mmCIF file of C-alpha atoms in Angstrom:
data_model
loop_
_atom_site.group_PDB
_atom_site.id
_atom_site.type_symbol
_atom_site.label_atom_id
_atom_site.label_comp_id
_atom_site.label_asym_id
_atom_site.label_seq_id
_atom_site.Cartn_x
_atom_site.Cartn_y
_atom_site.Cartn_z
ATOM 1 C CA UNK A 25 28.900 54.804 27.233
ATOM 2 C CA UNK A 26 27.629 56.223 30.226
ATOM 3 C CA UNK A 27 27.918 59.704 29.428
ATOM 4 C CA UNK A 28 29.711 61.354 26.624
ATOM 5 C CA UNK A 29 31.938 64.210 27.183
ATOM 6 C CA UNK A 30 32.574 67.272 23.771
ATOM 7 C CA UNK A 31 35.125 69.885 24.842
ATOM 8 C CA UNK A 32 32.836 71.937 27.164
ATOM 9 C CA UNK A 33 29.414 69.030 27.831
ATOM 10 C CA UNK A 34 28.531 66.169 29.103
ATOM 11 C CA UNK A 35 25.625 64.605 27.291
ATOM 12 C CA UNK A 36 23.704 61.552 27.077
ATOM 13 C CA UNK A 37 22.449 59.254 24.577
ATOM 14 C CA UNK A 38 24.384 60.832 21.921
ATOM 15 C CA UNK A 39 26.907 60.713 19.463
ATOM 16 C CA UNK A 40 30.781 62.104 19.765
ATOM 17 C CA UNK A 41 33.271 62.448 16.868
ATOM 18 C CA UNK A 42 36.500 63.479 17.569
ATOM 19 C CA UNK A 43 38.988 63.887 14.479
ATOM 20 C CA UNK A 44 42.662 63.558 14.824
ATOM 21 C CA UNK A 45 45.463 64.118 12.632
ATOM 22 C CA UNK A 46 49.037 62.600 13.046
ATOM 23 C CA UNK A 47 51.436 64.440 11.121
ATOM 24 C CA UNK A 48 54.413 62.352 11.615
ATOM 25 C CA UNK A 49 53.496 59.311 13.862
ATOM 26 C CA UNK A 50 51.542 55.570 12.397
ATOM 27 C CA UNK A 51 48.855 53.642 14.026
ATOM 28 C CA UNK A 52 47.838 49.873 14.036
ATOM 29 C CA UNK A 53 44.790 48.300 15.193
ATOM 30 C CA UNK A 54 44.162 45.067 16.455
ATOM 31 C CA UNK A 55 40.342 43.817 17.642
ATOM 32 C CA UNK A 56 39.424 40.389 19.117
ATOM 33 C CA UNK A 57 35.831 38.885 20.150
ATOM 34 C CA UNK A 58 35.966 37.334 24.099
ATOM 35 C CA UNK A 59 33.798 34.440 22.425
ATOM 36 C CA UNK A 60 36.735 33.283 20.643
ATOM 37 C CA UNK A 61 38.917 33.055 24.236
ATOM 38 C CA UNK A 62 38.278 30.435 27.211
ATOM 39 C CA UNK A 63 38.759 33.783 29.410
ATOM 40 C CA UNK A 64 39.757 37.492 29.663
ATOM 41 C CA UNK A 65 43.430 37.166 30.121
ATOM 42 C CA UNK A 66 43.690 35.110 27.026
ATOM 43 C CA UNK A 67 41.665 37.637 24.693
ATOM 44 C CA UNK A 68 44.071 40.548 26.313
ATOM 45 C CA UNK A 69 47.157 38.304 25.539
ATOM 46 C CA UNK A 70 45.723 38.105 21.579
ATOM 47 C CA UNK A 71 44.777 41.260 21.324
ATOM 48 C CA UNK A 72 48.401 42.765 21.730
ATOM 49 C CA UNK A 73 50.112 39.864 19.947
ATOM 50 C CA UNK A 74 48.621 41.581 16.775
ATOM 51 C CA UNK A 75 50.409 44.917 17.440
ATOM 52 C CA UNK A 76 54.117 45.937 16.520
ATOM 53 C CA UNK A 77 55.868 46.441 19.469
ATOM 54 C CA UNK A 78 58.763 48.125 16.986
ATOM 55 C CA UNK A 79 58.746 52.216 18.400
ATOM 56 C CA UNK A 80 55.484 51.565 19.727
ATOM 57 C CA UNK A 81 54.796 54.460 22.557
ATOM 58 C CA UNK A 82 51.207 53.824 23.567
ATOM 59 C CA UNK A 83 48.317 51.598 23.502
ATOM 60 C CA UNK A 84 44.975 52.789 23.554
ATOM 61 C CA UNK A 85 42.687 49.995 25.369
ATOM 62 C CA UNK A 86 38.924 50.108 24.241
ATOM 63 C CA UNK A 87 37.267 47.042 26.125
ATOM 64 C CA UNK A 88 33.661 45.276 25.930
ATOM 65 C CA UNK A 89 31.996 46.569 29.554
ATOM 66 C CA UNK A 90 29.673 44.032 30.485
ATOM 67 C CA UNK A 91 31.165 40.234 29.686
ATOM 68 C CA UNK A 92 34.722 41.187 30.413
ATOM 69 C CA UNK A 93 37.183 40.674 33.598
ATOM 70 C CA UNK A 94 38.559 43.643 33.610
ATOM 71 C CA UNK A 95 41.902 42.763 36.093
ATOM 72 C CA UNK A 96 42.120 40.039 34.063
ATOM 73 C CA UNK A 97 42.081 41.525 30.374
ATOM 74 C CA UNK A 98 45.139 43.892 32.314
ATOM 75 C CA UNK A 99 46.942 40.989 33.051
ATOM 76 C CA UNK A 100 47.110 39.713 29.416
ATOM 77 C CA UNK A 101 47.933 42.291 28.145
ATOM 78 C CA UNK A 102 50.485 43.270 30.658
ATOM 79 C CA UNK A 103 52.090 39.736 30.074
ATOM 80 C CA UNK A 104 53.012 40.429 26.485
ATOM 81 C CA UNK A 105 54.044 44.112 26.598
ATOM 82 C CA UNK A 106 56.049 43.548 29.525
ATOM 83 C CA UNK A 107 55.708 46.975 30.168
ATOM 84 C CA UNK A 108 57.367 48.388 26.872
ATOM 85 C CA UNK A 109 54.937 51.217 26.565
ATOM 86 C CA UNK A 110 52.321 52.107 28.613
ATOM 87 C CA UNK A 111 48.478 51.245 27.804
ATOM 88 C CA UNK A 112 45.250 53.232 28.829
ATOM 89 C CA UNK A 113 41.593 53.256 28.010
ATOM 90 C CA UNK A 114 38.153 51.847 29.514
ATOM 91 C CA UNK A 115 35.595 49.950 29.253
ATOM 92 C CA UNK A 116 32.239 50.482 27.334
ATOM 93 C CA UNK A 117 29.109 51.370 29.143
ATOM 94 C CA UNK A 118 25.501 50.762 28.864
ATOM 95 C CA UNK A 119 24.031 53.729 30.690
ATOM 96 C CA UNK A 120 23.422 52.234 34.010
ATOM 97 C CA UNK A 121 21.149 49.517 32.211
ATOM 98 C CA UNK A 122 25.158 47.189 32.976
ATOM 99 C CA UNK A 123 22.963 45.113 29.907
ATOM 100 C CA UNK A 124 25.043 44.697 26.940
ATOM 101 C CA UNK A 125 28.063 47.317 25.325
ATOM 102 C CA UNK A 126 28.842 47.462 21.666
ATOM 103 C CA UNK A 127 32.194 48.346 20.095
ATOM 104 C CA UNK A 128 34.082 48.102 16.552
ATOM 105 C CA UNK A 129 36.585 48.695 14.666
ATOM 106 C CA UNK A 130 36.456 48.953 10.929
ATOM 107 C CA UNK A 131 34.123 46.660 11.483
ATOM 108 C CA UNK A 132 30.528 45.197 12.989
ATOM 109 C CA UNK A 133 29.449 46.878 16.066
ATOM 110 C CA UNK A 134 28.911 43.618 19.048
ATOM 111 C CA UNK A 135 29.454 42.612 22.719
ATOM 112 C CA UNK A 136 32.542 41.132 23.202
ATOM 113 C CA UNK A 137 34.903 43.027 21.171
ATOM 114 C CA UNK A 138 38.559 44.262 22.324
ATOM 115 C CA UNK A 139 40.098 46.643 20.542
ATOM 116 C CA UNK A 140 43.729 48.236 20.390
ATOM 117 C CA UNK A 141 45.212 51.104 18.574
ATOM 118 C CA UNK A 142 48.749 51.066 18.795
ATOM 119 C CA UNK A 143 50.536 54.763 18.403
ATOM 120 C CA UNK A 144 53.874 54.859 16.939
ATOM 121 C CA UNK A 145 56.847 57.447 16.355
ATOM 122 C CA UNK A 146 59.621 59.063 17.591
ATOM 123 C CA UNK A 147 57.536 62.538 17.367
ATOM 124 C CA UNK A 148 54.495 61.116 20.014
ATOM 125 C CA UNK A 149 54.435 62.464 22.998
ATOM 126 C CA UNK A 150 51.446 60.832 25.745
ATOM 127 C CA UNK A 151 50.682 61.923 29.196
ATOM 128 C CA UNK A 152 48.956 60.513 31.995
ATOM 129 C CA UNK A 153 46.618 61.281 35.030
ATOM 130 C CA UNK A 154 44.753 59.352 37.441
ATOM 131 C CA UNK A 155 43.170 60.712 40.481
ATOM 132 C CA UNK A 156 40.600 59.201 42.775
ATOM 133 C CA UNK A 157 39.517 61.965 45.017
ATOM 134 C CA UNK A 158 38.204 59.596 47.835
ATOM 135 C CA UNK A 159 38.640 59.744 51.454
ATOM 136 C CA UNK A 160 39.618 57.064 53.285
ATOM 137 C CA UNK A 161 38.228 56.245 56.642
ATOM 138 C CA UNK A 162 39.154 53.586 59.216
ATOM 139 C CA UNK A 163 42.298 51.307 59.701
ATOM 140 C CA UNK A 164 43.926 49.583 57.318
ATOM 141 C CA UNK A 165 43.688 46.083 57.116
ATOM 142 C CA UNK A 166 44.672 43.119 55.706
ATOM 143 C CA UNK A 167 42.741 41.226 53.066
ATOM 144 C CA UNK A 168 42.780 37.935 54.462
ATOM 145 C CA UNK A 169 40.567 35.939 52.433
ATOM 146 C CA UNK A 170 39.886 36.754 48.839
ATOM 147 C CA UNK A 171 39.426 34.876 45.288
ATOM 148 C CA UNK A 172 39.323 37.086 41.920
ATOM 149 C CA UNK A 173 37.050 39.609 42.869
ATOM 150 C CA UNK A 174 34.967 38.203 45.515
ATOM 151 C CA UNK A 175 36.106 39.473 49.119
ATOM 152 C CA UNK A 176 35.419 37.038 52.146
ATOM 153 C CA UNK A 177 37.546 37.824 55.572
ATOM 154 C CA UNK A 178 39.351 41.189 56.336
ATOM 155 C CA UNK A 179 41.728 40.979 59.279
ATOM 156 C CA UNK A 180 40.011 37.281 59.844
ATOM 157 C CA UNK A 181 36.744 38.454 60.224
ATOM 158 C CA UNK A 182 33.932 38.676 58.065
ATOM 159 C CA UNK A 183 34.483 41.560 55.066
ATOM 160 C CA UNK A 184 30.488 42.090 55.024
ATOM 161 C CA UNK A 185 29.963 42.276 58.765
ATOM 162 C CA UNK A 186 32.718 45.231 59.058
ATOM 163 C CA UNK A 187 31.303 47.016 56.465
ATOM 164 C CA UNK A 188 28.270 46.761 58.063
ATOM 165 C CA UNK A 189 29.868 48.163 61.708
ATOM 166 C CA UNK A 190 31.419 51.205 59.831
ATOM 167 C CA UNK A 191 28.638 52.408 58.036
ATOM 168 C CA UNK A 192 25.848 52.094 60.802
ATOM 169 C CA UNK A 193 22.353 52.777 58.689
ATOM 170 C CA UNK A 194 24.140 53.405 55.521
ATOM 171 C CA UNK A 195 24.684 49.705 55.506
ATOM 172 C CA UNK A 196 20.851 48.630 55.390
ATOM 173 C CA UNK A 197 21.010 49.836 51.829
ATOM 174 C CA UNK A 198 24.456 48.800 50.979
ATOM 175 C CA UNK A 199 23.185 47.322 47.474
ATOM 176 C CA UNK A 200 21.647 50.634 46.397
ATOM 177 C CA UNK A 201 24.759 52.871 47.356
ATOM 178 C CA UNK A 202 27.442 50.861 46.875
ATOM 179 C CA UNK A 203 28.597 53.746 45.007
ATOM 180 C CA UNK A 204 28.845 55.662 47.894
ATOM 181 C CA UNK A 205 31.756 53.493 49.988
ATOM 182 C CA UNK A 206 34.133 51.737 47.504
ATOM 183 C CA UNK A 207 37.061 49.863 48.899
ATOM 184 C CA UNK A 208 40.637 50.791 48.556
ATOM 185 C CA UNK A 209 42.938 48.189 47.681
ATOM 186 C CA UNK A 210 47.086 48.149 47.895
ATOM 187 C CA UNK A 211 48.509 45.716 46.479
ATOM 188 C CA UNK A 212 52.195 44.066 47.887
ATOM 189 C CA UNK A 213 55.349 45.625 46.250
ATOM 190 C CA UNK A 214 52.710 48.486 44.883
ATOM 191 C CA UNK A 215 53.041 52.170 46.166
ATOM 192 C CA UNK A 216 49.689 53.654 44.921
ATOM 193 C CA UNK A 217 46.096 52.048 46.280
ATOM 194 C CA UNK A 218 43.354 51.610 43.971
ATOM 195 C CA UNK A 219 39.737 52.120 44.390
ATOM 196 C CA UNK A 220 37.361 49.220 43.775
ATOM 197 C CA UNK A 221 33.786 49.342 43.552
ATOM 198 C CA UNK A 222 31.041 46.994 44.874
ATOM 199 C CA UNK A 223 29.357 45.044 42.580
ATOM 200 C CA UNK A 224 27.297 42.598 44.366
ATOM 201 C CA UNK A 225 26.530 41.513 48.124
ATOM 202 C CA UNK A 226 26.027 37.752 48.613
ATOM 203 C CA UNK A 227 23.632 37.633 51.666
ATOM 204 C CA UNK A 228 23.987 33.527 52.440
ATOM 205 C CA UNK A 229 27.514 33.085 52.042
ATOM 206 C CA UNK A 230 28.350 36.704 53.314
ATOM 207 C CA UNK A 231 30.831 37.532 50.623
ATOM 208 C CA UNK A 232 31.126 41.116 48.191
ATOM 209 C CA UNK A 233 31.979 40.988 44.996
ATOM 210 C CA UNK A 234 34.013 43.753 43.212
ATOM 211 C CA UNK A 235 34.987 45.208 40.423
ATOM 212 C CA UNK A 236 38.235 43.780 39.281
ATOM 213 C CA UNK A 237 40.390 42.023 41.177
ATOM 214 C CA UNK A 238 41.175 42.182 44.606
ATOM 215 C CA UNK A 239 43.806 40.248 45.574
ATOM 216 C CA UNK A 240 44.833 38.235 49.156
ATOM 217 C CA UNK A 241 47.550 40.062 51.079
ATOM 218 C CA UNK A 242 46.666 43.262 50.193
ATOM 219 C CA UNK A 243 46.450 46.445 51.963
ATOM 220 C CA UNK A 244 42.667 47.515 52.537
ATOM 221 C CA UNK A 245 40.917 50.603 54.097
ATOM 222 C CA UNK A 246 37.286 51.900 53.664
ATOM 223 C CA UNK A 247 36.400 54.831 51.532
ATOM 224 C CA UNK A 248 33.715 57.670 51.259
ATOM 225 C CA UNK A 249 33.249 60.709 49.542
ATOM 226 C CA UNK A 250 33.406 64.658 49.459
ATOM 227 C CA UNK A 251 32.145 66.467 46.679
ATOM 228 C CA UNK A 252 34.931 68.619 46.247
ATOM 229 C CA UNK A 253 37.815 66.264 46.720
ATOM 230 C CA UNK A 254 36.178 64.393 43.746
ATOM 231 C CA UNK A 255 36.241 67.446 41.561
ATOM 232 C CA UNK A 256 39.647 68.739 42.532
ATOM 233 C CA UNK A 257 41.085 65.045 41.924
ATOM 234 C CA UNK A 258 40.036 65.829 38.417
ATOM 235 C CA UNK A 259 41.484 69.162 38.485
ATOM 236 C CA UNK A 260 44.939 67.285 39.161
ATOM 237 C CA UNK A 261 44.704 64.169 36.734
ATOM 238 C CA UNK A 262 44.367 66.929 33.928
ATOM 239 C CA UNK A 263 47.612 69.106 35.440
ATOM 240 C CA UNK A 264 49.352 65.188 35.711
ATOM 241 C CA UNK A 265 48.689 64.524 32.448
ATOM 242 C CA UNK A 266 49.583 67.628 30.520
ATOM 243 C CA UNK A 267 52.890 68.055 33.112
ATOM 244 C CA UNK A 268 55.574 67.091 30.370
ATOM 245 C CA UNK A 269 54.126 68.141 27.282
ATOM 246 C CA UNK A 270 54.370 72.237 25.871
ATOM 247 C CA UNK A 271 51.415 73.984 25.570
ATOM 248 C CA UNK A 272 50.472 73.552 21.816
ATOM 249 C CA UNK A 273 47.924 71.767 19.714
ATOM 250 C CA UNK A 274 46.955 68.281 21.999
ATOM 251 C CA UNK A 275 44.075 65.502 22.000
ATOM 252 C CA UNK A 276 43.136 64.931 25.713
ATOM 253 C CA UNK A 277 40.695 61.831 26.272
ATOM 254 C CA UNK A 278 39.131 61.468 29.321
ATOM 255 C CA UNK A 279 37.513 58.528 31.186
ATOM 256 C CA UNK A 280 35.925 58.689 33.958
ATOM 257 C CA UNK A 281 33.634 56.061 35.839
ATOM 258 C CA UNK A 282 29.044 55.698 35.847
ATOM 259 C CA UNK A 283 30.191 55.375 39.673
ATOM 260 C CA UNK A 284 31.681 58.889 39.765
ATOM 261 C CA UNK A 285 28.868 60.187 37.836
ATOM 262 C CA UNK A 286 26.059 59.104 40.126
ATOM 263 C CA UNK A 287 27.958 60.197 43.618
ATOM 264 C CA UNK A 288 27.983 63.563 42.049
ATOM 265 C CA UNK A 289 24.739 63.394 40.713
ATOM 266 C CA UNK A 290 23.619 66.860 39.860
ATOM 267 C CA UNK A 291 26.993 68.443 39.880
ATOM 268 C CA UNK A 292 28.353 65.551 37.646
ATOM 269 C CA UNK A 293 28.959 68.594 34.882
ATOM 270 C CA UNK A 294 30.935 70.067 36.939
ATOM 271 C CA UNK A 295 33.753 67.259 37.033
ATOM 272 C CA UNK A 296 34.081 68.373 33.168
ATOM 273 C CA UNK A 297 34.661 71.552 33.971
ATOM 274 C CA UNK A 298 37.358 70.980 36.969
ATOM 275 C CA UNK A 299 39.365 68.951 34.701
ATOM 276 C CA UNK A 300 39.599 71.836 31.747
ATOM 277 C CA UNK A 301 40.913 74.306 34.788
ATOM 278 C CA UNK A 302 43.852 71.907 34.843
ATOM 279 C CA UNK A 303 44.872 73.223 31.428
ATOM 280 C CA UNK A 304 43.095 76.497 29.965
ATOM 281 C CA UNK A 305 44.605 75.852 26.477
ATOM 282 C CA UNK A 306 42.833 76.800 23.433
ATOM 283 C CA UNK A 307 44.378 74.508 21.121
ATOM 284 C CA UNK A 308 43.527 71.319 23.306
ATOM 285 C CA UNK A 309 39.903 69.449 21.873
ATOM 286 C CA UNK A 310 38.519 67.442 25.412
ATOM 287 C CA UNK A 311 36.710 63.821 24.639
ATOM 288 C CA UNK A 312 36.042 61.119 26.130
ATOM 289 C CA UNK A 313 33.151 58.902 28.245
ATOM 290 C CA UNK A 314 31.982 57.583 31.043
ATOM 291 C CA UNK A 315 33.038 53.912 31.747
ATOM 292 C CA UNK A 316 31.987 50.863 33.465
ATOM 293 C CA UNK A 317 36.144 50.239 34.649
ATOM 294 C CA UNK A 318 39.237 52.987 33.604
ATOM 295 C CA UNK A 319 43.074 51.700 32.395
ATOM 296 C CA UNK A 320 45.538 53.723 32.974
ATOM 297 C CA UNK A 321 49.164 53.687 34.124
ATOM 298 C CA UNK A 322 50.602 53.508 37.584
ATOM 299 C CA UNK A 323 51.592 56.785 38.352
ATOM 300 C CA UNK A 324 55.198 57.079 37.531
ATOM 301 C CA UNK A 325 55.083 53.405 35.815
ATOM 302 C CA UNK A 326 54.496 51.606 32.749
ATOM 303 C CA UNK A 327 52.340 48.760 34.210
ATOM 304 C CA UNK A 328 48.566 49.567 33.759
ATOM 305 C CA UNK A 329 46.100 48.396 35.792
ATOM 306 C CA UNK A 330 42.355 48.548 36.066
ATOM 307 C CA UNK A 331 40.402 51.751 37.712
ATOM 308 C CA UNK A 332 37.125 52.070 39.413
ATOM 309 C CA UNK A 333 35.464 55.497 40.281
ATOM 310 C CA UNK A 334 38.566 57.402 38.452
ATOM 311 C CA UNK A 335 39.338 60.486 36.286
ATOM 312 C CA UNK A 336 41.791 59.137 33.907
ATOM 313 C CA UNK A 337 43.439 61.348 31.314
ATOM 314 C CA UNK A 338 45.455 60.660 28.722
ATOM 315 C CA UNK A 339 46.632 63.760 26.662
ATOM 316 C CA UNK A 340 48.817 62.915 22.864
ATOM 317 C CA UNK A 341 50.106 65.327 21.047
ATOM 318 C CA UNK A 342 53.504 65.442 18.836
ATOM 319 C CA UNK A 343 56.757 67.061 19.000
ATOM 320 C CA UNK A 344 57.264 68.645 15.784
#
């Protein structure tokens, strides 16, 4: 990871067990290697074609961070479930080394692996929040030109060059704090926008890569951030995500993003404790890490879809 979060810390370089006990509900497990797959959407399609869909009510979504497509991995998995229960998780960090991530299963710790623990029962109950925090500046525009990830043309002109005429000086060091001025991304037929990060700046043929998907037709508008807004975006992912469940014994995993974490830099601690003030609740353990990409739901949908630079919170607990 990038971080790991224990009830009331964030730490780093260490080790988090969290311990929970079902008392009525069954999980499966499926893993699968991306080396085994010509491509992300493939391995996501696998990897949830060895889960029971039978009174399945939630997928947790542990991915590789560093060889995977996240949009893509989404989009397999999406395919299969078809939206029969909603999916959430992240992907595995490396620090901000972006080298190599290791996850398993019952199994060898490697790059590569996908893993996905299927939660069953009548008794589950899972709830969901997702919050951003980031202000958006400028017009929105159309993405004109895009493939995958890589952004060319905005409103027909050149996606680097605007950046560039918003953000003045900033944009001399664009590489270094990216960061800083993610892009937000609405997608046709999709109410919500979601924030994508910069991942790379192609100088010669004056294109930005991203990360996940961003794709042509969609809705875009420039984004920056206040301090604050970031931390009370976490204070309402918690509230979303605890809204429909009673106030009793819970699990609440949170993800949030290396991109977050560096934008708040010394007050990154604090985004732990924002989120607990959405639910003071003694009977609640907090876990979680920071990620290199967050899956969660839509708010107010099945679908999931991949996250950058988001507090995502996914609380389970049972109805007894």
């Amino acid at each position: 990871s990038a971080g790991e979060i224990s009830n009331t810390e964030i730490t780093e370089e260490t080790i988090v067990a969290s311990a929970v006990e079902f008392d009525h509900s069954q999980i499966q497990y499926n893993s699968v290697n991306l080396s085994d797959y010509p491509n992300s959407y493939e391995a996501g399609k696998s990897l949830m074609e060895g889960l029971s869909t039978e009174q399945l009510k939630f997928v947790l979504l542990l991915s590789d961070g560093q060889q995977i497509n996240g949009s893509e991995l989404v989009n397999g998995v999406n395919e299969v479930l078809q939206h029969q229960a909603p999916v959430a998780g992240g992907l595995a960090a490396d620090g901000n080394r972006f080298e190599k991530t290791l996850l398993g299963v019952n199994e060898d710790i490697k790059e590569g692996n996908l893993i996905a623990l299927g939660l069953y029962g009548a008794h589950l109950e899972v709830g969901f929040g997702s919050e951003g925090g980031w202000l958006q500046f400028g017009p929105e525009r159309t993405l004109t030109k895009s493939a995958a990830n890589v952004i060319s043309e905005i409103d027909g002109k050149n996606a680097l060059d605007l950046y560039r005429l918003y953000l003045g000086n900033e944009a001399d060091d664009l590489k270094v704090n990216s960061f800083f001025y993610p892009l937000s991304i609405q997608e046709k037929g999709i109410e919500y926008p979601i924030v994508r990060t910069i991942l790379s700046i192609d100088e010669e043929n004056k294109t930005m890569s991203f990360a996940g998907n961003t794709p042509q037709g969609s809705k875009v508008r420039l984004m920056k951030f206040n301090t604050d807004n970031l931390l009370d975006a976490s204070t309402e992912a918690m509230i979303k995500s605890r809204s429909n469940l009673q106030n009793k014994n819970a699990w609440s995993l949170m993800i949030s993003c290396i991109g977050r974490k560096i934008v708040l830099d010394n007050r990154f601690d604090d985004e732990l404790d924002a989120a607990r003030e959405g639910w003071d609740n003694p009977n609640v353990i907090f876990s979680g890490f920071y990620s290199y990409g967050e899956i969660a739901p839509y708010p107010g949908f099945v679908k999931c879809e991949l996250h950058n630079q988001t507090m995502t919170i996914t609380t389970i607990t049972e109805n007894i």
